[in-house]
mmCIF file of C-alpha atoms in Angstrom:
data_model
loop_
_atom_site.group_PDB
_atom_site.id
_atom_site.type_symbol
_atom_site.label_atom_id
_atom_site.label_comp_id
_atom_site.label_asym_id
_atom_site.label_seq_id
_atom_site.Cartn_x
_atom_site.Cartn_y
_atom_site.Cartn_z
ATOM 1 C CA GLU W 1 -70.045 -10.117 66.144
ATOM 2 C CA ALA W 2 -67.072 -8.092 64.978
ATOM 3 C CA GLY W 3 -65.300 -5.989 67.553
ATOM 4 C CA VAL W 4 -63.904 -2.490 67.228
ATOM 5 C CA VAL W 5 -61.614 -2.306 64.216
ATOM 6 C CA GLN W 6 -58.648 0.023 64.020
ATOM 7 C CA SER W 7 -56.091 0.670 61.333
ATOM 8 C CA PRO W 8 -53.245 0.812 60.885
ATOM 9 C CA ARG W 9 -51.970 -1.345 63.755
ATOM 10 C CA TYR W 10 -48.525 0.230 63.619
ATOM 11 C CA LYS W 11 -47.220 3.492 62.209
ATOM 12 C CA ILE W 12 -43.715 4.916 62.173
ATOM 13 C CA ILE W 13 -43.235 8.491 61.003
ATOM 14 C CA GLU W 14 -40.718 11.281 61.321
ATOM 15 C CA LYS W 15 -41.517 14.296 63.434
ATOM 16 C CA LYS W 16 -43.422 17.104 61.747
ATOM 17 C CA GLN W 17 -45.177 14.617 59.445
ATOM 18 C CA PRO W 18 -48.965 14.157 59.522
ATOM 19 C CA VAL W 19 -50.613 10.893 60.553
ATOM 20 C CA ALA W 20 -54.188 9.596 60.666
ATOM 21 C CA PHE W 21 -55.845 6.737 62.501
ATOM 22 C CA TRP W 22 -59.125 5.110 61.557
ATOM 23 C CA CYS W 23 -61.715 3.405 63.758
ATOM 24 C CA ASN W 24 -64.831 1.396 62.956
ATOM 25 C CA PRO W 25 -66.909 0.850 66.114
ATOM 26 C CA ILE W 26 -69.185 -2.072 66.908
ATOM 27 C CA SER W 27 -72.337 -1.894 64.818
ATOM 28 C CA GLY W 28 -75.088 -0.009 66.612
ATOM 29 C CA HIS W 29 -72.802 1.655 69.162
ATOM 30 C CA ASN W 30 -73.593 5.341 69.213
ATOM 31 C CA THR W 31 -70.793 6.418 71.534
ATOM 32 C CA LEU W 32 -67.185 6.425 70.342
ATOM 33 C CA TYR W 33 -64.043 7.295 72.290
ATOM 34 C CA TRP W 34 -60.436 7.984 71.374
ATOM 35 C CA TYR W 35 -57.811 7.382 74.061
ATOM 36 C CA ARG W 36 -54.043 7.774 74.179
ATOM 37 C CA GLN W 37 -52.041 5.267 76.204
ATOM 38 C CA ASN W 38 -48.403 5.850 77.042
ATOM 39 C CA LEU W 39 -46.213 2.844 77.706
ATOM 40 C CA GLY W 40 -47.123 1.067 80.950
ATOM 41 C CA GLN W 41 -49.823 3.557 81.872
ATOM 42 C CA GLY W 42 -53.597 3.724 81.748
ATOM 43 C CA PRO W 43 -55.444 5.205 78.764
ATOM 44 C CA GLU W 44 -56.314 8.907 78.796
ATOM 45 C CA LEU W 45 -59.439 10.160 77.056
ATOM 46 C CA LEU W 46 -58.880 12.464 74.094
ATOM 47 C CA ILE W 47 -62.400 12.847 72.732
ATOM 48 C CA ARG W 48 -65.849 11.310 73.067
ATOM 49 C CA TYR W 49 -68.564 11.307 70.409
ATOM 50 C CA GLU W 50 -72.287 10.790 70.795
ATOM 51 C CA ASN W 51 -73.283 9.921 67.237
ATOM 52 C CA GLU W 52 -71.531 12.587 65.146
ATOM 53 C CA GLU W 53 -71.297 15.177 67.923
ATOM 54 C CA ALA W 54 -68.115 15.621 69.957
ATOM 55 C CA VAL W 55 -69.476 15.941 73.505
ATOM 56 C CA ASP W 56 -66.146 15.959 75.349
ATOM 57 C CA ASP W 57 -62.959 17.124 73.647
ATOM 58 C CA SER W 58 -61.480 18.944 76.625
ATOM 59 C CA GLN W 59 -58.341 16.759 76.620
ATOM 60 C CA LEU W 60 -57.699 16.967 72.871
ATOM 61 C CA PRO W 61 -54.643 19.139 72.025
ATOM 62 C CA LYS W 62 -56.454 21.153 69.434
ATOM 63 C CA ASP W 63 -53.393 22.886 68.020
ATOM 64 C CA ARG W 64 -52.272 19.681 66.338
ATOM 65 C CA PHE W 65 -54.968 17.065 66.881
ATOM 66 C CA SER W 66 -58.287 16.843 65.083
ATOM 67 C CA ALA W 67 -61.005 14.228 64.875
ATOM 68 C CA GLU W 68 -64.153 13.632 62.941
ATOM 69 C CA ARG W 69 -66.982 11.148 62.944
ATOM 70 C CA LEU W 70 -68.942 11.649 59.782
ATOM 71 C CA LYS W 71 -72.396 10.031 59.650
ATOM 72 C CA GLY W 72 -71.951 8.898 63.248
ATOM 73 C CA VAL W 73 -70.173 5.646 62.421
ATOM 74 C CA ASP W 74 -66.471 5.529 61.482
ATOM 75 C CA SER W 75 -64.075 8.009 63.001
ATOM 76 C CA THR W 76 -60.677 9.419 62.097
ATOM 77 C CA LEU W 77 -58.119 10.944 64.452
ATOM 78 C CA LYS W 78 -55.418 13.095 62.883
ATOM 79 C CA ILE W 79 -52.175 14.596 64.161
ATOM 80 C CA GLN W 80 -50.490 17.352 62.173
ATOM 81 C CA PRO W 81 -47.637 17.904 62.676
ATOM 82 C CA ALA W 82 -46.537 14.986 64.860
ATOM 83 C CA GLU W 83 -44.045 15.539 67.686
ATOM 84 C CA LEU W 84 -41.737 13.084 69.442
ATOM 85 C CA GLY W 85 -43.985 13.130 72.522
ATOM 86 C CA ASP W 86 -46.927 11.845 70.486
ATOM 87 C CA SER W 87 -45.434 8.349 70.432
ATOM 88 C CA ALA W 88 -48.045 6.172 72.153
ATOM 89 C CA VAL W 89 -50.834 3.683 71.497
ATOM 90 C CA TYR W 90 -54.039 5.298 70.281
ATOM 91 C CA LEU W 91 -57.087 3.304 71.330
ATOM 92 C CA CYS W 92 -60.604 3.566 69.991
ATOM 93 C CA ALA W 93 -63.541 2.301 72.039
ATOM 94 C CA SER W 94 -67.294 2.226 71.614
ATOM 95 C CA SER W 95 -70.304 1.706 73.837
ATOM 96 C CA LEU W 96 -73.949 1.048 73.166
ATOM 97 C CA LEU W 97 -75.474 3.646 75.430
ATOM 98 C CA ALA W 98 -74.756 7.266 76.220
ATOM 99 C CA GLY W 99 -72.534 7.747 79.226
ATOM 100 C CA VAL W 100 -69.802 5.353 80.241
ATOM 101 C CA HIS W 101 -71.244 1.851 80.790
ATOM 102 C CA GLU W 102 -69.222 -0.961 79.231
ATOM 103 C CA GLN W 103 -66.699 0.207 76.698
ATOM 104 C CA PHE W 104 -65.331 -2.154 74.074
ATOM 105 C CA PHE W 105 -61.802 -1.356 72.966
ATOM 106 C CA GLY W 106 -60.054 -1.930 69.683
ATOM 107 C CA PRO W 107 -56.482 -3.280 69.528
ATOM 108 C CA GLY W 108 -55.035 0.200 69.104
ATOM 109 C CA THR W 109 -52.575 1.847 66.758
ATOM 110 C CA ARG W 110 -49.000 2.011 68.001
ATOM 111 C CA LEU W 111 -47.446 5.271 66.798
ATOM 112 C CA THR W 112 -43.712 5.842 66.834
ATOM 113 C CA VAL W 113 -42.458 9.329 65.996
ATOM 114 C CA LEU W 114 -38.745 9.496 65.119
ATOM 115 C CA THR D 1 -58.127 16.222 88.097
ATOM 116 C CA GLN D 2 -59.090 12.851 89.552
ATOM 117 C CA LEU D 3 -56.126 10.558 90.017
ATOM 118 C CA LEU D 4 -56.245 6.812 90.557
ATOM 119 C CA GLU D 5 -53.037 5.381 91.934
ATOM 120 C CA GLN D 6 -52.471 1.656 91.623
ATOM 121 C CA SER D 7 -50.025 -0.400 93.638
ATOM 122 C CA PRO D 8 -47.852 -2.181 93.113
ATOM 123 C CA GLN D 9 -46.795 -0.884 89.699
ATOM 124 C CA PHE D 10 -45.115 -4.205 88.885
ATOM 125 C CA LEU D 11 -45.664 -7.638 90.416
ATOM 126 C CA SER D 12 -43.994 -10.903 89.522
ATOM 127 C CA ILE D 13 -44.978 -14.039 91.424
ATOM 128 C CA GLN D 14 -44.897 -17.813 91.086
ATOM 129 C CA GLU D 15 -47.840 -19.783 89.784
ATOM 130 C CA GLY D 16 -50.157 -20.842 92.613
ATOM 131 C CA GLU D 17 -49.495 -17.837 94.848
ATOM 132 C CA ASN D 18 -52.097 -15.278 95.903
ATOM 133 C CA LEU D 19 -51.870 -11.555 95.258
ATOM 134 C CA THR D 20 -53.714 -8.292 95.813
ATOM 135 C CA VAL D 21 -53.655 -5.158 93.679
ATOM 136 C CA TYR D 22 -54.819 -1.836 95.089
ATOM 137 C CA CYS D 23 -56.462 1.178 93.487
ATOM 138 C CA ASN D 24 -56.646 4.375 95.539
ATOM 139 C CA SER D 25 -57.974 7.875 95.027
ATOM 140 C CA SER D 26 -58.815 10.960 97.041
ATOM 141 C CA SER D 27 -61.940 11.378 94.919
ATOM 142 C CA VAL D 28 -65.300 9.669 95.224
ATOM 143 C CA PHE D 29 -66.513 7.669 92.258
ATOM 144 C CA SER D 30 -70.066 6.605 91.472
ATOM 145 C CA SER D 31 -68.736 3.231 90.359
ATOM 146 C CA LEU D 32 -65.473 1.565 89.455
ATOM 147 C CA GLN D 33 -64.362 -0.880 86.812
ATOM 148 C CA TRP D 34 -61.425 -3.270 86.483
ATOM 149 C CA TYR D 35 -59.890 -4.108 83.107
ATOM 150 C CA ARG D 36 -57.173 -6.498 81.961
ATOM 151 C CA GLN D 37 -55.041 -5.654 78.962
ATOM 152 C CA GLU D 38 -52.742 -8.050 77.134
ATOM 153 C CA PRO D 39 -49.879 -6.949 74.870
ATOM 154 C CA GLY D 40 -51.077 -5.634 71.520
ATOM 155 C CA GLU D 41 -54.709 -5.594 72.596
ATOM 156 C CA GLY D 42 -57.126 -3.109 74.090
ATOM 157 C CA PRO D 43 -58.359 -3.349 77.693
ATOM 158 C CA VAL D 44 -61.140 -5.853 78.380
ATOM 159 C CA LEU D 45 -63.683 -5.210 81.107
ATOM 160 C CA LEU D 46 -63.597 -7.689 84.002
ATOM 161 C CA VAL D 47 -66.113 -6.214 86.443
ATOM 162 C CA THR D 48 -68.041 -3.118 87.497
ATOM 163 C CA VAL D 49 -68.687 -2.400 91.183
ATOM 164 C CA VAL D 50 -71.277 0.219 92.036
ATOM 165 C CA THR D 51 -72.031 0.100 95.770
ATOM 166 C CA GLY D 52 -69.691 1.085 98.595
ATOM 167 C CA GLY D 53 -68.447 -2.097 100.290
ATOM 168 C CA GLU D 54 -69.529 -4.287 97.386
ATOM 169 C CA VAL D 55 -67.637 -7.529 96.778
ATOM 170 C CA LYS D 56 -67.789 -9.368 93.464
ATOM 171 C CA LYS D 57 -66.197 -12.683 92.581
ATOM 172 C CA LEU D 58 -65.207 -13.842 89.125
ATOM 173 C CA LYS D 59 -63.799 -17.378 89.457
ATOM 174 C CA ARG D 60 -60.439 -16.861 91.223
ATOM 175 C CA LEU D 61 -60.691 -13.052 91.146
ATOM 176 C CA THR D 62 -62.324 -11.098 93.982
ATOM 177 C CA PHE D 63 -63.059 -7.400 93.581
ATOM 178 C CA GLN D 64 -63.964 -5.042 96.418
ATOM 179 C CA PHE D 65 -65.169 -1.441 96.325
ATOM 180 C CA GLY D 66 -64.283 0.625 99.380
ATOM 181 C CA ASP D 67 -67.027 1.795 101.721
ATOM 182 C CA ALA D 68 -66.326 5.431 100.832
ATOM 183 C CA ARG D 69 -66.132 4.624 97.094
ATOM 184 C CA LYS D 70 -62.615 6.041 96.885
ATOM 185 C CA ASP D 71 -60.658 2.817 96.623
ATOM 186 C CA SER D 72 -60.821 -0.740 95.352
ATOM 187 C CA SER D 73 -58.854 -3.955 95.443
ATOM 188 C CA LEU D 74 -58.422 -6.980 93.225
ATOM 189 C CA HIS D 75 -57.394 -10.262 94.841
ATOM 190 C CA ILE D 76 -56.323 -13.245 92.765
ATOM 191 C CA THR D 77 -56.203 -16.694 94.362
ATOM 192 C CA ALA D 78 -53.860 -19.368 93.059
ATOM 193 C CA ALA D 79 -52.523 -17.248 90.203
ATOM 194 C CA GLN D 80 -52.023 -18.897 86.819
ATOM 195 C CA PRO D 81 -49.851 -17.879 83.850
ATOM 196 C CA GLY D 82 -53.014 -16.872 82.006
ATOM 197 C CA ASP D 83 -53.531 -14.122 84.589
ATOM 198 C CA THR D 84 -50.481 -12.292 83.243
ATOM 199 C CA GLY D 85 -51.300 -8.830 81.929
ATOM 200 C CA LEU D 86 -51.769 -5.156 82.722
ATOM 201 C CA TYR D 87 -54.562 -4.625 85.243
ATOM 202 C CA LEU D 88 -56.291 -1.252 85.143
ATOM 203 C CA CYS D 89 -58.850 0.191 87.490
ATOM 204 C CA ALA D 90 -61.091 2.933 86.140
ATOM 205 C CA GLY D 91 -63.322 5.249 88.105
ATOM 206 C CA ILE D 92 -66.602 6.527 86.792
ATOM 207 C CA SER D 93 -67.729 9.961 87.812
ATOM 208 C CA ASN D 94 -71.179 11.196 86.940
ATOM 209 C CA PHE D 95 -70.763 14.596 88.511
ATOM 210 C CA GLY D 96 -71.490 16.606 85.396
ATOM 211 C CA ASN D 97 -69.786 15.094 82.377
ATOM 212 C CA GLU D 98 -69.758 11.318 82.926
ATOM 213 C CA LYS D 99 -66.359 9.919 82.078
ATOM 214 C CA LEU D 100 -63.967 7.087 82.786
ATOM 215 C CA THR D 101 -60.662 7.850 84.507
ATOM 216 C CA PHE D 102 -58.091 5.072 84.332
ATOM 217 C CA GLY D 103 -55.582 4.222 87.014
ATOM 218 C CA THR D 104 -51.831 4.032 86.576
ATOM 219 C CA GLY D 105 -51.892 0.261 85.992
ATOM 220 C CA THR D 106 -50.323 -2.834 87.566
ATOM 221 C CA ARG D 107 -48.262 -5.083 85.348
ATOM 222 C CA LEU D 108 -48.628 -8.646 86.625
ATOM 223 C CA THR D 109 -46.393 -11.531 85.578
ATOM 224 C CA ILE D 110 -47.103 -15.080 86.711
ATOM 225 C CA ILE D 111 -44.089 -17.343 86.469
ATOM 226 C CA PRO D 112 -44.878 -20.991 85.628
#
């Protein structure tokens, strides 16, 4: 069974540029999460989807970040414009059931903003 | 904001030694998970503990959930180089919006 797929794996951009990350969760997993992980620290939740509905986006900086999960499968996280402090690993995770339970993480996208 | 502090932040020991990693919070969690993350990969779930005082063993790893469900520990016996990685505890709160709060992480290096 394929795991959570993320692309790109690495992205280097200059500040003020836009960037987008894509995630394909495990087939059949209704819940999808986006996390941001700074170097050497634990992941921090940005947004959680139940199917196509964002049920927790309280930690998403809405002035520059946006996310969508059309048709309740793939998801895209966008930053526009990017700032130096956005450099981090962006992780996507999915779980079978609503609520937390066991989350399966993708390999992440490492973003460097110059 | 619920904070999970892990200690030590970094740990480097020789192969064959024992070690313990701690995860502490002032908040109560309904359950707690431990993850291991290797470079370039996402975290992988090791265990979930749900009852205060619960002890779970996974081969050479022993996990304990505190009686008050505010803290946890991970003990590794006879550490091996394959144990190297970033260990993360994560508390689950179901008071309202159920979510996972990750700890600050412990970077473990086992020297052959």
